[in-house]
Coordinates of C-alpha atoms in Angstrom, one line a residue:
M1 CA 107.8 161.8 132.3
A2 CA 109.8 163.3 129.5
K3 CA 108.1 164.1 126.2
A4 CA 109.5 164.5 122.6
V5 CA 108.5 165.1 119.0
R6 CA 109.2 162.0 116.9
F7 CA 108.4 160.8 113.4
Y8 CA 108.1 157.3 112.0
E9 CA 107.9 158.1 108.3
T10 CA 108.9 161.0 106.1
G11 CA 106.4 163.4 104.7
G12 CA 104.5 166.6 105.6
P13 CA 104.2 168.2 109.0
E14 CA 101.4 165.8 109.9
V15 CA 104.0 163.0 110.4
L16 CA 105.3 164.6 113.5
T17 CA 104.0 163.1 116.8
W18 CA 104.2 164.3 120.4
E19 CA 104.7 161.4 122.8
A20 CA 106.1 160.3 126.2
V21 CA 109.7 159.0 126.1
E22 CA 112.2 157.3 128.4
V23 CA 115.4 159.3 128.8
G24 CA 117.5 157.2 131.2
D25 CA 121.0 158.0 132.6
P26 CA 123.9 159.3 130.5
G27 CA 126.6 156.8 129.5
P28 CA 130.3 157.4 129.0
G29 CA 130.9 160.7 127.3
E30 CA 127.2 161.7 127.6
V31 CA 125.1 164.2 129.5
R32 CA 121.5 164.5 130.4
I33 CA 120.0 167.9 129.7
R34 CA 116.8 169.6 130.8
H35 CA 115.8 171.9 128.0
E36 CA 114.6 175.4 128.7
A37 CA 114.1 176.4 125.0
V38 CA 114.4 174.6 121.7
G39 CA 115.3 176.2 118.3
M40 CA 113.5 175.6 115.1
N41 CA 115.4 175.8 111.8
F42 CA 114.3 175.3 108.2
A43 CA 116.8 172.5 108.0
D44 CA 114.5 170.5 110.4
T45 CA 112.1 170.2 107.6
Y46 CA 114.7 168.5 105.4
F47 CA 114.9 165.6 107.9
R48 CA 111.2 165.3 108.1
T49 CA 110.7 165.2 104.3
G50 CA 113.7 162.8 103.8
L51 CA 115.9 165.3 101.9
Y52 CA 118.4 164.7 104.7
P53 CA 118.2 160.9 105.4
A54 CA 117.7 159.8 109.0
P55 CA 117.2 156.2 110.4
L56 CA 113.5 155.9 111.4
P57 CA 111.9 156.3 113.8
A58 CA 113.7 159.4 114.8
G59 CA 113.6 162.5 117.0
M60 CA 113.4 166.0 115.5
G61 CA 115.6 169.1 115.8
V62 CA 119.3 169.8 116.4
E63 CA 119.4 172.9 118.5
A64 CA 118.4 173.7 122.1
A65 CA 119.5 175.4 125.3
G66 CA 119.1 174.2 128.9
V67 CA 120.8 172.9 132.0
V68 CA 123.0 169.9 132.5
E69 CA 121.3 167.5 135.0
A70 CA 123.8 164.6 135.0
V71 CA 127.0 163.6 133.4
G72 CA 128.4 160.2 132.4
A73 CA 131.8 158.7 133.0
G74 CA 134.7 160.6 131.4
V75 CA 132.9 163.9 131.0
E76 CA 135.2 166.6 132.5
D77 CA 134.2 169.9 130.8
F78 CA 130.6 169.9 132.0
A79 CA 128.9 169.4 135.4
P80 CA 125.4 169.3 136.7
G81 CA 123.9 172.8 136.8
D82 CA 125.9 174.2 133.9
R83 CA 124.0 176.4 131.4
V84 CA 124.6 175.1 127.9
T85 CA 123.5 175.4 124.3
Y86 CA 124.2 173.2 121.2
T87 CA 123.5 172.7 117.6
G88 CA 124.4 170.0 115.1
S89 CA 124.0 167.2 117.6
P90 CA 122.1 163.9 116.9
L91 CA 118.4 164.5 116.2
G92 CA 116.2 164.8 119.2
A93 CA 116.3 168.5 120.3
Y94 CA 112.4 168.7 120.2
S95 CA 112.1 167.3 123.7
T96 CA 111.8 168.3 127.3
E97 CA 115.0 166.5 128.2
R98 CA 117.4 164.2 126.5
V99 CA 120.7 162.3 126.8
M100 CA 123.3 163.3 124.2
P101 CA 127.1 163.4 123.6
A102 CA 128.8 166.0 125.7
E103 CA 131.2 166.9 122.8
H104 CA 128.5 168.9 121.1
L105 CA 127.8 171.2 124.0
I106 CA 128.8 174.9 124.3
H107 CA 128.9 176.7 127.6
L108 CA 126.3 179.5 127.7
P109 CA 127.2 182.8 129.3
D110 CA 124.9 184.0 132.1
A111 CA 124.3 187.2 130.1
I112 CA 122.4 185.3 127.3
P113 CA 118.9 183.9 128.1
F114 CA 118.0 180.4 127.1
E115 CA 115.4 181.5 124.5
T116 CA 118.0 183.7 122.9
A117 CA 120.5 180.9 122.7
A118 CA 118.0 178.5 121.2
A119 CA 117.1 181.1 118.6
M120 CA 120.7 182.0 117.6
T121 CA 123.1 179.1 118.1
M122 CA 122.7 177.5 114.7
R123 CA 121.9 180.8 112.9
G124 CA 124.6 182.7 114.7
L125 CA 127.4 180.1 114.2
T126 CA 126.3 179.9 110.5
T127 CA 126.7 183.7 110.2
S128 CA 130.0 183.5 112.0
Y129 CA 131.6 181.0 109.6
L130 CA 130.0 182.7 106.5
L131 CA 131.5 186.1 107.5
R132 CA 134.7 184.9 109.1
R133 CA 135.8 181.8 107.3
I134 CA 134.5 181.4 103.8
R135 CA 136.3 184.3 102.0
P136 CA 138.1 187.3 103.5
L137 CA 135.8 190.3 103.4
S138 CA 136.9 193.9 104.2
A139 CA 135.1 197.1 105.2
G140 CA 133.6 198.6 102.0
D141 CA 132.9 195.3 100.3
T142 CA 129.4 194.7 99.0
V143 CA 127.7 191.3 99.1
L144 CA 124.3 189.9 98.1
L145 CA 122.3 188.0 100.7
H146 CA 119.1 186.1 99.9
A147 CA 116.3 185.8 102.5
A148 CA 117.6 188.9 104.3
A149 CA 114.6 188.9 106.7
G150 CA 115.2 185.3 107.8
G151 CA 116.8 184.0 111.0
V152 CA 120.3 184.0 109.5
G153 CA 119.6 187.1 107.5
L154 CA 118.8 189.4 110.4
I155 CA 122.0 188.3 112.3
F156 CA 124.1 188.5 109.2
T157 CA 123.1 192.0 108.3
Q158 CA 123.8 193.3 111.8
W159 CA 127.2 191.5 112.0
A160 CA 128.1 192.8 108.5
K161 CA 127.4 196.3 109.6
L162 CA 129.8 195.9 112.5
L163 CA 132.5 194.9 109.9
G164 CA 131.7 197.7 107.5
I165 CA 130.4 195.4 104.8
K166 CA 127.5 196.6 102.7
V167 CA 124.6 194.2 102.2
I168 CA 122.2 194.0 99.4
G169 CA 119.3 191.8 100.6
T170 CA 116.4 190.1 98.8
V171 CA 113.0 189.6 100.4
S172 CA 109.5 188.7 99.2
T173 CA 107.3 191.5 100.8
E174 CA 107.5 195.1 101.8
E175 CA 107.0 194.1 105.4
K176 CA 110.1 191.9 105.3
A177 CA 111.9 194.7 103.4
E178 CA 111.3 197.1 106.3
I179 CA 112.5 194.5 108.8
A180 CA 115.7 193.9 106.8
R181 CA 116.4 197.6 106.6
A182 CA 115.9 198.0 110.3
H183 CA 118.6 195.4 110.9
G184 CA 121.2 197.0 108.8
C185 CA 120.5 195.9 105.2
D186 CA 121.8 198.7 103.0
E187 CA 119.7 198.0 99.9
V188 CA 116.7 195.7 99.6
I189 CA 115.3 194.0 96.5
L190 CA 111.8 192.7 96.4
Y191 CA 112.4 189.7 94.1
T192 CA 108.6 189.5 93.5
R193 CA 108.8 192.8 91.7
E194 CA 112.3 193.2 90.3
D195 CA 114.9 191.2 88.5
V196 CA 117.5 190.6 91.2
A197 CA 120.5 190.3 89.0
T198 CA 119.7 193.4 87.0
R199 CA 119.1 195.4 90.1
V200 CA 122.4 194.2 91.6
R201 CA 124.3 195.3 88.5
E202 CA 122.6 198.7 88.8
L203 CA 123.7 199.0 92.4
T204 CA 127.3 198.0 91.7
D205 CA 127.9 200.1 88.6
G206 CA 127.6 197.0 86.4
K207 CA 130.3 195.0 88.2
G208 CA 128.2 192.6 90.3
V209 CA 129.2 191.5 93.8
P210 CA 132.2 189.5 94.9
V211 CA 130.1 187.1 97.0
V212 CA 126.5 185.9 97.0
F213 CA 125.2 184.1 100.1
D214 CA 122.3 181.9 99.0
S215 CA 120.2 179.8 101.4
I216 CA 117.3 179.4 98.9
G217 CA 118.9 177.0 96.4
A218 CA 117.0 175.8 93.3
T219 CA 115.0 179.0 92.5
T220 CA 117.8 181.5 93.1
Y221 CA 120.8 179.6 91.7
E222 CA 120.9 181.2 88.3
T223 CA 120.1 184.6 89.6
S224 CA 122.9 184.3 92.1
L225 CA 125.4 183.4 89.4
N226 CA 124.2 186.3 87.3
S227 CA 124.8 188.7 90.2
L228 CA 128.4 187.9 90.7
A229 CA 131.4 189.9 89.6
R230 CA 134.2 188.4 87.6
R231 CA 135.9 185.6 89.7
G232 CA 133.1 185.9 92.3
L233 CA 132.0 183.3 94.8
L234 CA 128.5 181.8 95.2
V235 CA 128.1 180.4 98.7
C236 CA 125.1 178.0 98.7
F237 CA 124.5 177.4 102.4
G238 CA 120.9 176.3 102.2
T239 CA 118.2 174.8 99.9
A240 CA 114.9 176.2 101.1
S241 CA 113.4 175.9 97.6
G242 CA 115.2 172.6 96.8
P243 CA 118.7 171.5 95.9
I244 CA 120.8 173.5 93.4
P245 CA 121.0 172.0 89.9
P246 CA 124.1 170.1 88.7
I247 CA 127.0 172.6 88.3
D248 CA 128.1 173.2 84.7
A249 CA 131.8 174.0 84.9
M250 CA 131.8 175.7 81.5
Q251 CA 129.0 177.9 82.5
L252 CA 131.1 179.1 85.5
A253 CA 133.9 180.0 83.0
I254 CA 131.6 181.8 80.6
K255 CA 130.0 183.9 83.4
G256 CA 133.4 185.2 84.6
S257 CA 135.5 182.3 86.1
L258 CA 133.1 182.0 89.0
Y259 CA 133.4 179.7 92.1
V260 CA 130.6 177.8 93.8
T261 CA 130.8 176.2 97.3
R262 CA 128.3 174.3 99.3
P263 CA 129.5 174.5 103.0
A264 CA 127.9 172.9 106.0
L265 CA 128.0 174.2 109.5
A266 CA 129.2 170.9 110.9
D267 CA 132.5 171.2 109.1
Y268 CA 133.2 174.6 110.7
I269 CA 132.4 173.6 114.3
A270 CA 133.8 170.1 114.2
D271 CA 137.1 171.3 115.8
P272 CA 136.4 172.3 119.4
A273 CA 138.9 175.1 119.3
E274 CA 137.4 176.6 116.2
R275 CA 133.8 176.2 117.5
A276 CA 134.8 177.9 120.8
E277 CA 136.3 180.8 118.8
L278 CA 133.3 181.3 116.6
A279 CA 130.9 180.9 119.5
G280 CA 132.9 183.3 121.6
E281 CA 132.8 186.1 119.1
L282 CA 129.1 185.5 118.5
F283 CA 128.3 185.5 122.3
S284 CA 130.3 188.7 122.9
H285 CA 128.4 190.6 120.2
V286 CA 125.1 189.5 121.5
A287 CA 126.0 190.1 125.2
A288 CA 127.2 193.6 124.3
G289 CA 123.9 194.4 122.5
D290 CA 125.7 194.9 119.2
I291 CA 123.7 192.1 117.6
I292 CA 120.0 191.8 118.7
I293 CA 118.3 188.4 118.5
E294 CA 114.6 188.9 117.9
I295 CA 112.3 186.0 118.4
N296 CA 109.3 186.5 116.2
Q297 CA 107.5 183.2 116.6
R298 CA 107.0 181.1 119.8
Y299 CA 105.4 177.7 119.9
G300 CA 104.9 174.9 122.4
L301 CA 106.6 171.6 121.5
D302 CA 103.2 170.0 121.2
D303 CA 102.5 172.5 118.4
A304 CA 105.4 171.4 116.1
V305 CA 103.0 170.5 113.2
R306 CA 101.8 174.1 113.0
A307 CA 105.3 175.5 113.5
H308 CA 106.6 173.5 110.5
R309 CA 103.7 174.6 108.4
D310 CA 104.4 178.2 109.2
I311 CA 108.1 178.0 108.4
E312 CA 107.5 176.2 105.1
S313 CA 104.9 178.6 104.0
G314 CA 107.2 181.6 104.3
R315 CA 105.1 183.2 107.0
S316 CA 107.9 183.1 109.6
I317 CA 110.1 186.2 110.0
G318 CA 113.4 186.0 111.8
S319 CA 113.8 183.3 114.5
S320 CA 111.4 180.8 115.9
V321 CA 111.6 178.9 119.1
F322 CA 109.8 176.3 121.1
T323 CA 109.3 177.3 124.8
L324 CA 109.0 174.9 127.6

Protein backbone atom coordinates (compact mmCIF):
# COMPACT_ATOMS: atom_id res chain seq x y z
CA MET A 1 0.00 0.00 0.00
CA ALA A 2 1.30 3.45 -0.93
CA LYS A 3 1.70 6.03 1.81
CA ALA A 4 1.77 9.81 1.80
CA VAL A 5 1.97 12.89 3.99
CA ARG A 6 -1.28 14.88 3.97
CA PHE A 7 -2.81 17.78 5.88
CA TYR A 8 -6.45 18.59 6.57
CA GLU A 9 -6.04 22.05 8.05
CA THR A 10 -3.40 24.74 7.90
CA GLY A 11 -1.10 25.38 10.82
CA GLY A 12 2.18 24.27 12.36
CA PRO A 13 4.16 21.13 11.51
CA GLU A 14 1.86 19.07 13.73
CA VAL A 15 -0.95 19.25 11.12
CA LEU A 16 1.02 16.88 8.84
CA THR A 17 -0.19 13.27 8.90
CA TRP A 18 1.38 10.05 7.52
CA GLU A 19 -1.23 7.71 6.10
CA ALA A 20 -2.03 4.98 3.59
CA VAL A 21 -3.41 6.19 0.23
CA GLU A 22 -4.88 4.68 -2.92
CA VAL A 23 -2.87 5.62 -6.01
CA GLY A 24 -4.68 3.95 -8.90
CA ASP A 25 -3.79 3.91 -12.58
CA PRO A 26 -2.74 6.93 -14.63
CA GLY A 27 -5.36 8.57 -16.82
CA PRO A 28 -4.84 10.35 -20.15
CA GLY A 29 -1.70 12.48 -20.06
CA GLU A 30 -0.67 11.08 -16.67
CA VAL A 31 2.01 8.77 -15.30
CA ARG A 32 2.42 6.75 -12.14
CA ILE A 33 5.80 7.22 -10.44
CA ARG A 34 7.54 5.23 -7.74
CA HIS A 35 9.57 7.73 -5.75
CA GLU A 36 13.17 7.01 -4.80
CA ALA A 37 13.79 10.35 -3.04
CA VAL A 38 11.69 13.41 -2.22
CA GLY A 39 12.90 16.98 -1.93
CA MET A 40 12.04 19.34 0.91
CA ASN A 41 11.90 23.07 0.29
CA PHE A 42 11.08 26.02 2.50
CA ALA A 43 8.19 26.77 0.16
CA ASP A 44 6.53 23.56 1.40
CA THR A 45 5.88 25.31 4.69
CA TYR A 46 3.99 28.07 2.87
CA PHE A 47 1.35 25.57 1.75
CA ARG A 48 1.15 24.05 5.22
CA THR A 49 0.61 27.43 6.91
CA GLY A 50 -1.81 28.68 4.28
CA LEU A 51 0.45 31.44 2.93
CA TYR A 52 0.09 29.64 -0.40
CA PRO A 53 -3.58 28.58 -0.58
CA ALA A 54 -4.37 24.94 -1.41
CA PRO A 55 -7.72 23.12 -1.46
CA LEU A 56 -7.95 20.90 1.64
CA PRO A 57 -7.32 18.12 2.35
CA ALA A 58 -4.08 18.16 0.38
CA GLY A 59 -0.84 16.33 -0.16
CA MET A 60 2.49 17.97 0.57
CA GLY A 61 5.58 18.72 -1.51
CA VAL A 62 6.30 19.56 -5.15
CA GLU A 63 9.66 17.90 -5.85
CA ALA A 64 10.83 14.30 -6.14
CA ALA A 65 12.76 11.86 -8.28
CA GLY A 66 11.96 8.28 -9.16
CA VAL A 67 11.00 5.77 -11.81
CA VAL A 68 7.98 5.77 -14.11
CA GLU A 69 5.89 2.65 -13.48
CA ALA A 70 2.98 3.21 -15.87
CA VAL A 71 1.80 5.77 -18.41
CA GLY A 72 -1.68 6.82 -19.44
CA ALA A 73 -3.12 7.35 -22.90
CA GLY A 74 -1.43 9.99 -24.99
CA VAL A 75 1.86 10.01 -23.08
CA GLU A 76 4.62 9.73 -25.67
CA ASP A 77 7.73 11.29 -24.08
CA PHE A 78 7.95 8.87 -21.14
CA ALA A 79 7.79 5.11 -20.73
CA PRO A 80 7.86 2.63 -17.83
CA GLY A 81 11.36 2.35 -16.43
CA ASP A 82 12.37 5.94 -17.24
CA ARG A 83 14.32 7.80 -14.57
CA VAL A 84 12.68 11.18 -13.93
CA THR A 85 12.65 14.17 -11.66
CA TYR A 86 10.21 17.03 -11.29
CA THR A 87 9.32 20.21 -9.45
CA GLY A 88 6.37 22.57 -9.52
CA SER A 89 3.83 19.81 -10.01
CA PRO A 90 0.54 19.52 -8.07
CA LEU A 91 1.03 18.95 -4.35
CA GLY A 92 1.71 15.36 -3.38
CA ALA A 93 5.45 14.69 -3.69
CA TYR A 94 5.71 13.58 -0.04
CA SER A 95 4.63 10.06 -0.99
CA THR A 96 6.00 6.64 -1.85
CA GLU A 97 4.27 6.75 -5.24
CA ARG A 98 1.75 8.90 -7.03
CA VAL A 99 -0.12 9.63 -10.25
CA MET A 100 0.62 13.02 -11.80
CA PRO A 101 0.60 14.90 -15.12
CA ALA A 102 3.42 13.79 -17.40
CA GLU A 103 3.98 17.35 -18.59
CA HIS A 104 5.83 18.21 -15.39
CA LEU A 105 8.45 15.47 -15.68
CA ILE A 106 12.09 15.94 -16.65
CA HIS A 107 14.25 13.06 -17.87
CA LEU A 108 17.02 12.38 -15.34
CA PRO A 109 20.47 11.44 -16.69
CA ASP A 110 21.95 8.18 -15.38
CA ALA A 111 24.94 10.13 -14.03
CA ILE A 112 22.79 11.89 -11.42
CA PRO A 113 21.56 9.85 -8.39
CA PHE A 114 17.93 10.12 -7.33
CA GLU A 115 18.80 11.75 -3.98
CA THR A 116 20.88 14.37 -5.76
CA ALA A 117 18.03 15.10 -8.14
CA ALA A 118 15.52 15.44 -5.31
CA ALA A 119 17.86 17.82 -3.52
CA MET A 120 18.55 20.04 -6.51
CA THR A 121 15.75 20.13 -9.08
CA MET A 122 13.85 23.05 -7.58
CA ARG A 123 16.92 24.76 -6.14
CA GLY A 124 19.00 24.18 -9.24
CA LEU A 125 16.34 25.38 -11.68
CA THR A 126 15.75 28.40 -9.43
CA THR A 127 19.46 29.18 -9.56
CA SER A 128 19.45 28.64 -13.30
CA TYR A 129 16.76 31.22 -14.00
CA LEU A 130 18.16 33.67 -11.43
CA LEU A 131 21.59 33.67 -13.07
CA ARG A 132 20.56 33.10 -16.69
CA ARG A 133 17.22 34.85 -17.16
CA ILE A 134 16.57 37.71 -14.71
CA ARG A 135 19.23 40.23 -15.75
CA PRO A 136 22.35 39.78 -17.88
CA LEU A 137 25.37 39.35 -15.61
CA SER A 138 28.98 39.31 -16.77
CA ALA A 139 32.28 38.12 -15.37
CA GLY A 140 33.49 40.68 -12.85
CA ASP A 141 30.01 41.73 -11.67
CA THR A 142 29.30 41.64 -7.93
CA VAL A 143 25.93 40.61 -6.47
CA LEU A 144 24.48 40.26 -2.97
CA LEU A 145 22.89 36.93 -2.03
CA HIS A 146 20.95 36.46 1.18
CA ALA A 147 20.93 33.01 2.84
CA ALA A 148 24.20 32.07 1.16
CA ALA A 149 24.44 28.78 3.09
CA GLY A 150 20.94 27.67 2.12
CA GLY A 151 19.99 25.13 -0.52
CA VAL A 152 19.80 27.67 -3.34
CA GLY A 153 22.70 29.65 -1.91
CA LEU A 154 25.23 26.82 -2.12
CA ILE A 155 24.31 26.05 -5.73
CA PHE A 156 24.17 29.74 -6.64
CA THR A 157 27.65 30.55 -5.36
CA GLN A 158 29.23 27.61 -7.18
CA TRP A 159 27.48 28.49 -10.45
CA ALA A 160 28.34 32.18 -10.08
CA LYS A 161 31.99 31.21 -9.66
CA LEU A 162 31.84 29.35 -12.99
CA LEU A 163 30.55 32.54 -14.61
CA GLY A 164 33.15 34.78 -12.95
CA ILE A 165 30.54 36.61 -10.86
CA LYS A 166 31.59 37.77 -7.40
CA VAL A 167 29.13 36.95 -4.60
CA ILE A 168 28.70 38.76 -1.30
CA GLY A 169 26.65 36.45 0.89
CA THR A 170 24.78 36.91 4.15
CA VAL A 171 24.51 34.22 6.84
CA SER A 172 23.53 34.02 10.50
CA THR A 173 26.43 32.07 12.04
CA GLU A 174 30.16 31.55 11.68
CA GLU A 175 29.53 27.89 10.85
CA LYS A 176 27.33 28.90 7.93
CA ALA A 177 29.91 31.50 6.89
CA GLU A 178 32.57 28.80 6.58
CA ILE A 179 30.25 26.67 4.48
CA ALA A 180 29.39 29.59 2.20
CA ARG A 181 33.07 30.41 1.67
CA ALA A 182 33.86 26.78 0.92
CA HIS A 183 31.31 26.85 -1.88
CA GLY A 184 32.67 29.94 -3.56
CA CYS A 185 31.22 32.91 -1.69
CA ASP A 186 33.78 35.72 -2.08
CA GLU A 187 32.71 37.82 0.91
CA VAL A 188 30.47 36.76 3.78
CA ILE A 189 28.53 39.10 6.07
CA LEU A 190 27.15 37.86 9.40
CA TYR A 191 23.94 39.83 9.56
CA THR A 192 23.72 39.13 13.29
CA ARG A 193 26.87 41.17 13.87
CA GLU A 194 27.12 43.71 11.04
CA ASP A 195 24.87 46.12 9.19
CA VAL A 196 24.59 44.44 5.82
CA ALA A 197 24.01 47.52 3.66
CA THR A 198 26.89 49.40 5.28
CA ARG A 199 29.24 46.47 4.75
CA VAL A 200 28.12 46.07 1.12
CA ARG A 201 28.95 49.73 0.49
CA GLU A 202 32.38 49.22 2.03
CA LEU A 203 33.04 46.22 -0.20
CA THR A 204 31.94 48.05 -3.36
CA ASP A 205 33.69 51.40 -2.84
CA GLY A 206 30.40 53.00 -1.85
CA LYS A 207 28.56 52.07 -5.04
CA GLY A 208 26.40 49.16 -3.94
CA VAL A 209 25.65 46.10 -6.06
CA PRO A 210 23.70 45.98 -9.34
CA VAL A 211 21.54 43.04 -8.19
CA VAL A 212 20.40 41.68 -4.82
CA PHE A 213 18.96 38.16 -4.70
CA ASP A 214 16.68 37.96 -1.66
CA SER A 215 14.85 34.81 -0.56
CA ILE A 216 14.17 36.10 2.98
CA GLY A 217 11.55 38.76 2.34
CA ALA A 218 10.07 40.89 5.12
CA THR A 219 13.11 41.28 7.39
CA THR A 220 15.65 41.93 4.61
CA TYR A 221 13.64 44.05 2.16
CA GLU A 222 14.86 47.45 3.38
CA THR A 223 18.43 46.23 3.73
CA SER A 224 18.33 44.86 0.20
CA LEU A 225 17.14 48.17 -1.25
CA ASN A 226 19.86 50.02 0.68
CA SER A 227 22.52 47.70 -0.75
CA LEU A 228 21.72 48.45 -4.40
CA ALA A 229 23.64 50.67 -6.75
CA ARG A 230 21.85 53.33 -8.77
CA ARG A 231 19.29 51.68 -11.12
CA GLY A 232 19.89 48.37 -9.33
CA LEU A 233 17.51 45.44 -9.27
CA LEU A 234 16.10 43.68 -6.20
CA VAL A 235 15.05 40.10 -6.99
CA CYS A 236 12.66 38.90 -4.26
CA PHE A 237 12.44 35.17 -5.00
CA GLY A 238 11.37 33.96 -1.56
CA THR A 239 9.67 35.03 1.65
CA ALA A 240 11.21 32.93 4.42
CA SER A 241 10.56 35.68 7.00
CA GLY A 242 7.22 36.75 5.54
CA PRO A 243 5.96 38.68 2.49
CA ILE A 244 7.73 41.86 1.43
CA PRO A 245 5.93 45.09 2.39
CA PRO A 246 3.89 47.07 -0.14
CA ILE A 247 6.24 48.72 -2.64
CA ASP A 248 6.53 52.49 -2.39
CA ALA A 249 7.32 53.67 -5.92
CA MET A 250 8.62 57.04 -4.72
CA GLN A 251 11.01 55.27 -2.34
CA LEU A 252 12.48 53.40 -5.32
CA ALA A 253 13.08 56.70 -7.08
CA ILE A 254 14.65 58.35 -4.05
CA LYS A 255 17.01 55.42 -3.47
CA GLY A 256 18.38 55.54 -7.01
CA SER A 257 15.69 54.65 -9.59
CA LEU A 258 15.62 51.07 -8.36
CA TYR A 259 13.72 48.08 -9.74
CA VAL A 260 11.97 45.29 -7.82
CA THR A 261 10.75 41.97 -9.21
CA ARG A 262 9.04 39.00 -7.56
CA PRO A 263 9.66 36.06 -9.92
CA ALA A 264 8.30 32.53 -9.55
CA LEU A 265 10.02 29.41 -10.86
CA ALA A 266 6.79 28.20 -12.47
CA ASP A 267 6.90 31.03 -14.99
CA TYR A 268 10.44 30.13 -16.06
CA ILE A 269 9.81 26.41 -16.59
CA ALA A 270 6.28 26.61 -18.02
CA ASP A 271 7.62 26.40 -21.57
CA PRO A 272 8.97 22.86 -22.18
CA ALA A 273 11.80 24.08 -24.38
CA GLU A 274 13.00 26.63 -21.85
CA ARG A 275 12.68 24.12 -19.01
CA ALA A 276 14.77 21.61 -20.98
CA GLU A 277 17.42 24.25 -21.66
CA LEU A 278 17.66 25.33 -18.02
CA ALA A 279 17.66 21.73 -16.78
CA GLY A 280 20.20 20.66 -19.37
CA GLU A 281 22.73 23.28 -18.27
CA LEU A 282 22.15 22.42 -14.61
CA PHE A 283 22.52 18.67 -15.16
CA SER A 284 25.69 19.10 -17.22
CA HIS A 285 27.39 21.14 -14.47
CA VAL A 286 26.40 18.61 -11.80
CA ALA A 287 27.35 15.57 -13.87
CA ALA A 288 30.75 17.12 -14.61
CA GLY A 289 31.37 17.81 -10.92
CA ASP A 290 31.51 21.58 -11.44
CA ILE A 291 28.59 22.02 -9.06
CA ILE A 292 28.46 19.77 -6.01
CA ILE A 293 25.08 19.07 -4.43
CA GLU A 294 25.53 18.38 -0.74
CA ILE A 295 22.70 16.78 1.18
CA ASN A 296 23.05 17.86 4.77
CA GLN A 297 19.80 16.53 6.22
CA ARG A 298 18.02 13.25 5.50
CA TYR A 299 14.65 12.20 6.90
CA GLY A 300 12.11 9.45 6.47
CA LEU A 301 8.78 10.59 5.05
CA ASP A 302 7.15 9.55 8.31
CA ASP A 303 9.34 12.17 10.03
CA ALA A 304 7.99 15.16 8.07
CA VAL A 305 6.90 16.98 11.24
CA ARG A 306 10.46 17.10 12.56
CA ALA A 307 11.81 18.02 9.13
CA HIS A 308 9.49 21.04 8.93
CA ARG A 309 10.42 22.12 12.44
CA ASP A 310 14.11 21.95 11.54
CA ILE A 311 13.82 23.97 8.35
CA GLU A 312 11.64 26.65 9.96
CA SER A 313 14.00 27.00 12.92
CA GLY A 314 16.97 27.77 10.67
CA ARG A 315 18.86 24.66 11.81
CA SER A 316 19.01 23.25 8.29
CA ILE A 317 22.08 23.88 6.15
CA GLY A 318 22.02 23.36 2.41
CA SER A 319 19.68 20.74 0.99
CA SER A 320 17.34 18.35 2.79
CA VAL A 321 15.70 15.24 1.35
CA PHE A 322 13.37 12.46 2.34
CA THR A 323 14.74 9.01 1.58
CA LEU A 324 12.61 5.97 0.83
